[in-house]
């Protein structure tokens, strides 16, 4: 498979992750306060199919719980990986083998630590993404919110669904904590179409997200907050695309 050039924007297949018809929560658990339990609570308003996956449980909160991803009735578009770091790589490899559209990885302990073993682990995730086209959000990320379809793929408590006004903003943030803070602007009447975070950005980064949002009608403007980019040329290309589509980019 031809690998993308370093400056190539590759957001054409992000719809399965950002606007999924089927979501699987891997590592689902009823344990109060856990990332998985908080994510499940956030997904109560999701209007697509939601699958819970954990071999330890037959059901959680009245929903059936499946033993594995391969046991699901259909291949999910997005898989939320609510697993500890040592289990993540194998789970991502399984997602790739099944043809999942993309994964959201909460786990930390990757390149952000500066340790070579953790840097290598993140590099292996990047190789998986490049090899098969699986999209990876994270690792070390807070997830995303699509207010249009109710997909709150996050363990954090973002503001509840707000009316998509004529000036709805798509917010992109490397930092989940900063995204959560900025999202409180809804209390002052601001409307958001999406809130997207990417953490370490092993695969999906700000440029991909800009390209995706530039093609989403309900997103009227795009606001980005991030610390830096390894391949800034891609940001320029994404900005040019947003400009051509008459989508203000801040």
mmCIF file of C-alpha atoms in Angstrom:
data_model
loop_
_atom_site.group_PDB
_atom_site.id
_atom_site.type_symbol
_atom_site.label_atom_id
_atom_site.label_comp_id
_atom_site.label_asym_id
_atom_site.label_seq_id
_atom_site.Cartn_x
_atom_site.Cartn_y
_atom_site.Cartn_z
ATOM 1 C CA UNK A 1 0.000 0.000 0.000
ATOM 2 C CA UNK A 2 1.320 3.427 -0.912
ATOM 3 C CA UNK A 3 2.202 5.431 2.175
ATOM 4 C CA UNK A 4 1.088 9.080 2.423
ATOM 5 C CA UNK A 5 3.755 11.710 1.888
ATOM 6 C CA UNK A 6 4.736 13.637 5.027
ATOM 7 C CA UNK A 7 2.819 16.737 3.827
ATOM 8 C CA UNK A 8 -0.239 14.868 2.575
ATOM 9 C CA UNK A 9 -3.558 15.488 4.293
ATOM 10 C CA UNK A 10 -5.427 12.212 4.696
ATOM 11 C CA UNK A 11 -8.826 13.012 6.168
ATOM 12 C CA UNK A 12 -11.033 11.443 3.499
ATOM 13 C CA UNK A 13 -11.859 8.427 5.702
ATOM 14 C CA UNK A 14 -12.334 10.188 9.028
ATOM 15 C CA UNK A 15 -16.126 10.183 8.766
ATOM 16 C CA UNK A 16 -16.341 6.684 10.230
ATOM 17 C CA UNK A 17 -14.675 7.910 13.431
ATOM 18 C CA UNK A 18 -16.155 11.400 13.730
ATOM 19 C CA UNK A 19 -19.689 10.553 12.529
ATOM 20 C CA UNK A 20 -20.006 6.833 13.260
ATOM 21 C CA UNK A 21 -23.062 4.679 12.662
ATOM 22 C CA UNK A 22 -21.714 2.021 15.049
ATOM 23 C CA UNK A 23 -19.530 2.516 18.133
ATOM 24 C CA UNK A 24 -17.941 -0.216 20.264
ATOM 25 C CA UNK A 25 -16.774 0.483 23.809
ATOM 26 C CA UNK A 26 -13.877 -1.886 24.440
ATOM 27 C CA UNK A 27 -13.250 -2.491 28.120
ATOM 28 C CA UNK A 28 -16.814 -1.674 29.140
ATOM 29 C CA UNK A 29 -17.407 -2.001 32.879
ATOM 30 C CA UNK A 30 -20.057 -0.996 35.402
ATOM 31 C CA UNK A 31 -17.338 0.135 37.836
ATOM 32 C CA UNK A 32 -18.385 3.613 38.922
ATOM 33 C CA UNK A 33 -15.907 6.364 38.103
ATOM 34 C CA UNK A 34 -13.971 4.333 35.534
ATOM 35 C CA UNK A 35 -13.230 5.842 32.135
ATOM 36 C CA UNK A 36 -15.431 3.189 30.500
ATOM 37 C CA UNK A 37 -18.398 3.766 32.812
ATOM 38 C CA UNK A 38 -18.164 7.512 32.338
ATOM 39 C CA UNK A 39 -17.957 7.057 28.569
ATOM 40 C CA UNK A 40 -21.028 4.818 28.578
ATOM 41 C CA UNK A 41 -22.953 7.477 30.488
ATOM 42 C CA UNK A 42 -21.893 10.072 27.917
ATOM 43 C CA UNK A 43 -23.138 7.879 25.068
ATOM 44 C CA UNK A 44 -26.711 7.591 26.325
ATOM 45 C CA UNK A 45 -27.808 10.172 23.755
ATOM 46 C CA UNK A 46 -25.956 8.548 20.851
ATOM 47 C CA UNK A 47 -28.328 7.816 17.976
ATOM 48 C CA UNK A 48 -26.364 5.005 16.333
ATOM 49 C CA UNK A 49 -25.673 1.410 17.353
ATOM 50 C CA UNK A 50 -23.650 1.010 20.547
ATOM 51 C CA UNK A 51 -21.830 -2.233 21.384
ATOM 52 C CA UNK A 52 -20.253 -3.042 24.741
ATOM 53 C CA UNK A 53 -17.234 -5.369 24.781
ATOM 54 C CA UNK A 54 -15.806 -7.145 27.831
ATOM 55 C CA UNK A 55 -15.644 -10.904 28.343
ATOM 56 C CA UNK A 56 -16.180 -10.446 32.089
ATOM 57 C CA UNK A 57 -19.814 -9.377 31.742
ATOM 58 C CA UNK A 58 -22.925 -10.719 30.022
ATOM 59 C CA UNK A 59 -24.666 -7.352 30.299
ATOM 60 C CA UNK A 60 -24.079 -3.879 31.714
ATOM 61 C CA UNK A 61 -26.910 -1.573 32.632
ATOM 62 C CA UNK A 62 -29.396 -3.673 30.694
ATOM 63 C CA UNK A 63 -27.292 -3.682 27.533
ATOM 64 C CA UNK A 64 -25.753 -6.932 26.234
ATOM 65 C CA UNK A 65 -21.988 -7.128 26.614
ATOM 66 C CA UNK A 66 -20.014 -9.075 24.016
ATOM 67 C CA UNK A 67 -16.978 -11.219 24.725
ATOM 68 C CA UNK A 68 -14.801 -9.739 21.960
ATOM 69 C CA UNK A 69 -14.795 -7.408 19.003
ATOM 70 C CA UNK A 70 -14.983 -10.380 16.645
ATOM 71 C CA UNK A 71 -18.210 -11.484 18.395
ATOM 72 C CA UNK A 72 -20.052 -8.281 17.488
ATOM 73 C CA UNK A 73 -22.979 -8.488 15.044
ATOM 74 C CA UNK A 74 -21.350 -5.918 12.752
ATOM 75 C CA UNK A 75 -17.976 -4.228 12.353
ATOM 76 C CA UNK A 76 -17.999 -0.945 14.277
ATOM 77 C CA UNK A 77 -17.009 2.294 12.609
ATOM 78 C CA UNK A 78 -15.307 3.544 15.780
ATOM 79 C CA UNK A 79 -13.887 1.653 18.735
ATOM 80 C CA UNK A 80 -13.239 3.451 22.007
ATOM 81 C CA UNK A 81 -10.282 1.673 23.609
ATOM 82 C CA UNK A 82 -10.868 2.071 27.349
ATOM 83 C CA UNK A 83 -8.052 -0.294 28.289
ATOM 84 C CA UNK A 84 -4.785 0.074 30.234
ATOM 85 C CA UNK A 85 -1.640 0.768 28.247
ATOM 86 C CA UNK A 86 -0.289 -2.834 28.103
ATOM 87 C CA UNK A 87 -3.457 -4.067 26.380
ATOM 88 C CA UNK A 88 -3.837 -1.288 23.828
ATOM 89 C CA UNK A 89 -1.515 -2.431 21.040
ATOM 90 C CA UNK A 90 -3.113 -5.870 20.691
ATOM 91 C CA UNK A 91 -6.577 -4.293 20.706
ATOM 92 C CA UNK A 92 -5.625 -1.835 17.971
ATOM 93 C CA UNK A 93 -4.164 -4.656 15.884
ATOM 94 C CA UNK A 94 -7.455 -6.555 16.221
ATOM 95 C CA UNK A 95 -9.390 -3.473 15.133
ATOM 96 C CA UNK A 96 -7.169 -3.192 12.077
ATOM 97 C CA UNK A 97 -7.694 -6.853 11.190
ATOM 98 C CA UNK A 98 -11.492 -6.515 11.474
ATOM 99 C CA UNK A 99 -11.714 -3.440 9.254
ATOM 100 C CA UNK A 100 -12.732 -0.952 11.946
ATOM 101 C CA UNK A 101 -12.727 2.646 10.718
ATOM 102 C CA UNK A 102 -10.804 4.110 13.622
ATOM 103 C CA UNK A 103 -10.025 3.970 17.325
ATOM 104 C CA UNK A 104 -10.002 6.441 20.191
ATOM 105 C CA UNK A 105 -7.202 5.678 22.659
ATOM 106 C CA UNK A 106 -7.418 7.145 26.159
ATOM 107 C CA UNK A 107 -4.310 5.457 27.589
ATOM 108 C CA UNK A 108 -1.246 7.539 28.380
ATOM 109 C CA UNK A 109 2.316 6.347 28.880
ATOM 110 C CA UNK A 110 3.564 6.811 25.329
ATOM 111 C CA UNK A 111 5.945 9.309 23.742
ATOM 112 C CA UNK A 112 4.907 12.046 26.169
ATOM 113 C CA UNK A 113 6.992 10.318 28.872
ATOM 114 C CA UNK A 114 10.226 10.752 26.902
ATOM 115 C CA UNK A 115 11.238 7.143 27.617
ATOM 116 C CA UNK A 116 12.522 5.242 24.601
ATOM 117 C CA UNK A 117 10.369 2.162 25.244
ATOM 118 C CA UNK A 118 7.235 4.346 25.307
ATOM 119 C CA UNK A 119 8.333 6.217 22.192
ATOM 120 C CA UNK A 120 8.803 2.871 20.443
ATOM 121 C CA UNK A 121 5.340 1.715 21.539
ATOM 122 C CA UNK A 122 3.809 4.834 20.021
ATOM 123 C CA UNK A 123 5.787 4.285 16.829
ATOM 124 C CA UNK A 124 4.289 0.794 16.543
ATOM 125 C CA UNK A 125 0.803 2.290 16.726
ATOM 126 C CA UNK A 126 1.758 4.725 13.963
ATOM 127 C CA UNK A 127 2.991 1.825 11.815
ATOM 128 C CA UNK A 128 -0.318 0.011 12.297
ATOM 129 C CA UNK A 129 -2.215 3.090 11.149
ATOM 130 C CA UNK A 130 -0.054 3.529 8.058
ATOM 131 C CA UNK A 131 -0.142 -0.136 7.109
ATOM 132 C CA UNK A 132 -3.907 -0.563 6.929
ATOM 133 C CA UNK A 133 -5.543 2.862 6.940
ATOM 134 C CA UNK A 134 -6.955 2.509 10.461
ATOM 135 C CA UNK A 135 -7.402 5.981 11.917
ATOM 136 C CA UNK A 136 -6.093 6.533 15.442
ATOM 137 C CA UNK A 137 -7.156 9.365 17.712
ATOM 138 C CA UNK A 138 -4.586 9.669 20.494
ATOM 139 C CA UNK A 139 -3.064 7.991 22.386
ATOM 140 C CA UNK A 140 -3.258 10.049 25.566
ATOM 141 C CA UNK A 141 -6.366 11.861 24.382
ATOM 142 C CA UNK A 142 -9.745 12.804 25.826
ATOM 143 C CA UNK A 143 -11.702 11.796 22.733
ATOM 144 C CA UNK A 144 -14.279 13.741 20.766
ATOM 145 C CA UNK A 145 -17.820 15.065 20.662
ATOM 146 C CA UNK A 146 -20.109 15.229 17.629
ATOM 147 C CA UNK A 147 -23.184 17.115 18.805
ATOM 148 C CA UNK A 148 -25.000 16.386 15.556
ATOM 149 C CA UNK A 149 -25.299 12.622 16.166
ATOM 150 C CA UNK A 150 -24.803 12.560 19.930
ATOM 151 C CA UNK A 151 -21.479 10.707 19.717
ATOM 152 C CA UNK A 152 -19.681 11.766 22.896
ATOM 153 C CA UNK A 153 -16.677 9.461 22.605
ATOM 154 C CA UNK A 154 -15.036 10.748 25.758
ATOM 155 C CA UNK A 155 -14.782 10.002 29.471
ATOM 156 C CA UNK A 156 -15.038 13.681 30.346
ATOM 157 C CA UNK A 157 -18.259 15.526 31.015
ATOM 158 C CA UNK A 158 -18.524 17.986 28.152
ATOM 159 C CA UNK A 159 -21.534 20.325 28.040
ATOM 160 C CA UNK A 160 -24.776 18.561 27.100
ATOM 161 C CA UNK A 161 -25.998 18.667 23.526
ATOM 162 C CA UNK A 162 -26.583 22.222 22.447
ATOM 163 C CA UNK A 163 -28.642 23.539 19.564
ATOM 164 C CA UNK A 164 -26.523 23.785 16.424
ATOM 165 C CA UNK A 165 -26.863 27.467 15.690
ATOM 166 C CA UNK A 166 -26.082 29.350 12.506
ATOM 167 C CA UNK A 167 -22.566 30.011 13.793
ATOM 168 C CA UNK A 168 -21.646 26.620 15.267
ATOM 169 C CA UNK A 169 -17.905 26.203 15.839
ATOM 170 C CA UNK A 170 -15.821 23.085 15.330
ATOM 171 C CA UNK A 171 -13.224 23.139 18.119
ATOM 172 C CA UNK A 172 -9.909 21.298 17.635
ATOM 173 C CA UNK A 173 -7.564 20.962 20.585
ATOM 174 C CA UNK A 174 -4.449 18.939 21.239
ATOM 175 C CA UNK A 175 -5.130 19.240 24.964
ATOM 176 C CA UNK A 176 -8.270 17.621 26.283
ATOM 177 C CA UNK A 177 -8.269 19.751 29.414
ATOM 178 C CA UNK A 178 -8.145 22.937 27.358
ATOM 179 C CA UNK A 179 -10.937 21.680 25.090
ATOM 180 C CA UNK A 180 -13.067 20.959 28.154
ATOM 181 C CA UNK A 181 -12.415 24.443 29.499
ATOM 182 C CA UNK A 182 -13.231 26.185 26.206
ATOM 183 C CA UNK A 183 -16.380 24.117 25.773
ATOM 184 C CA UNK A 184 -17.890 25.890 28.773
ATOM 185 C CA UNK A 185 -18.495 28.811 26.409
ATOM 186 C CA UNK A 186 -21.891 27.220 25.725
ATOM 187 C CA UNK A 187 -22.970 28.818 28.994
ATOM 188 C CA UNK A 188 -22.503 32.163 27.217
ATOM 189 C CA UNK A 189 -24.491 31.154 24.160
ATOM 190 C CA UNK A 190 -21.687 29.737 21.985
ATOM 191 C CA UNK A 191 -22.715 26.819 19.772
ATOM 192 C CA UNK A 192 -20.344 23.941 18.979
ATOM 193 C CA UNK A 193 -20.822 21.385 16.214
ATOM 194 C CA UNK A 194 -17.806 19.294 17.236
ATOM 195 C CA UNK A 195 -15.136 19.178 19.928
ATOM 196 C CA UNK A 196 -12.154 17.139 18.739
ATOM 197 C CA UNK A 197 -9.000 16.348 20.713
ATOM 198 C CA UNK A 198 -5.983 14.420 19.485
ATOM 199 C CA UNK A 199 -3.477 14.142 22.354
ATOM 200 C CA UNK A 200 -0.197 12.710 21.099
ATOM 201 C CA UNK A 201 -1.480 12.724 17.504
ATOM 202 C CA UNK A 202 0.178 9.492 16.416
ATOM 203 C CA UNK A 203 -2.051 9.471 13.316
ATOM 204 C CA UNK A 204 -4.880 12.029 13.241
ATOM 205 C CA UNK A 205 -3.694 15.580 13.858
ATOM 206 C CA UNK A 206 -4.999 19.143 13.553
ATOM 207 C CA UNK A 207 -4.547 19.223 9.765
ATOM 208 C CA UNK A 208 -6.718 16.126 9.286
ATOM 209 C CA UNK A 209 -9.375 17.573 11.564
ATOM 210 C CA UNK A 210 -9.380 20.913 9.746
ATOM 211 C CA UNK A 211 -9.878 19.185 6.420
ATOM 212 C CA UNK A 212 -12.695 17.056 7.810
ATOM 213 C CA UNK A 213 -14.545 19.951 9.437
ATOM 214 C CA UNK A 214 -14.139 22.138 6.362
ATOM 215 C CA UNK A 215 -16.472 19.720 4.586
ATOM 216 C CA UNK A 216 -19.113 19.520 7.358
ATOM 217 C CA UNK A 217 -22.041 21.828 6.648
ATOM 218 C CA UNK A 218 -23.183 22.330 10.241
ATOM 219 C CA UNK A 219 -19.696 23.471 11.240
ATOM 220 C CA UNK A 220 -19.578 27.164 10.310
ATOM 221 C CA UNK A 221 -16.091 27.994 11.588
ATOM 222 C CA UNK A 222 -13.063 26.111 12.883
ATOM 223 C CA UNK A 223 -11.028 27.056 15.949
ATOM 224 C CA UNK A 224 -7.711 25.307 16.710
ATOM 225 C CA UNK A 225 -5.571 25.239 19.838
ATOM 226 C CA UNK A 226 -2.400 23.138 19.769
ATOM 227 C CA UNK A 227 1.212 23.202 20.876
ATOM 228 C CA UNK A 228 2.905 22.406 17.596
ATOM 229 C CA UNK A 229 3.028 20.144 14.547
ATOM 230 C CA UNK A 230 5.701 17.765 13.370
ATOM 231 C CA UNK A 231 4.729 18.439 9.736
ATOM 232 C CA UNK A 232 3.578 22.079 9.519
ATOM 233 C CA UNK A 233 3.299 21.948 5.725
ATOM 234 C CA UNK A 234 0.163 19.894 6.178
ATOM 235 C CA UNK A 235 -1.410 22.666 8.251
ATOM 236 C CA UNK A 236 -0.868 25.125 5.403
ATOM 237 C CA UNK A 237 -2.577 22.769 2.951
ATOM 238 C CA UNK A 238 -5.501 22.256 5.318
ATOM 239 C CA UNK A 239 -5.861 26.015 5.791
ATOM 240 C CA UNK A 240 -5.880 26.536 2.027
ATOM 241 C CA UNK A 241 -8.640 23.958 1.695
ATOM 242 C CA UNK A 242 -10.719 25.610 4.420
ATOM 243 C CA UNK A 243 -10.271 28.946 2.666
ATOM 244 C CA UNK A 244 -11.455 27.512 -0.666
ATOM 245 C CA UNK A 245 -14.533 26.117 1.089
ATOM 246 C CA UNK A 246 -15.270 29.485 2.698
ATOM 247 C CA UNK A 247 -14.766 28.077 6.178
ATOM 248 C CA UNK A 248 -13.197 30.588 8.608
ATOM 249 C CA UNK A 249 -10.193 29.089 10.421
ATOM 250 C CA UNK A 250 -8.799 30.504 13.639
#
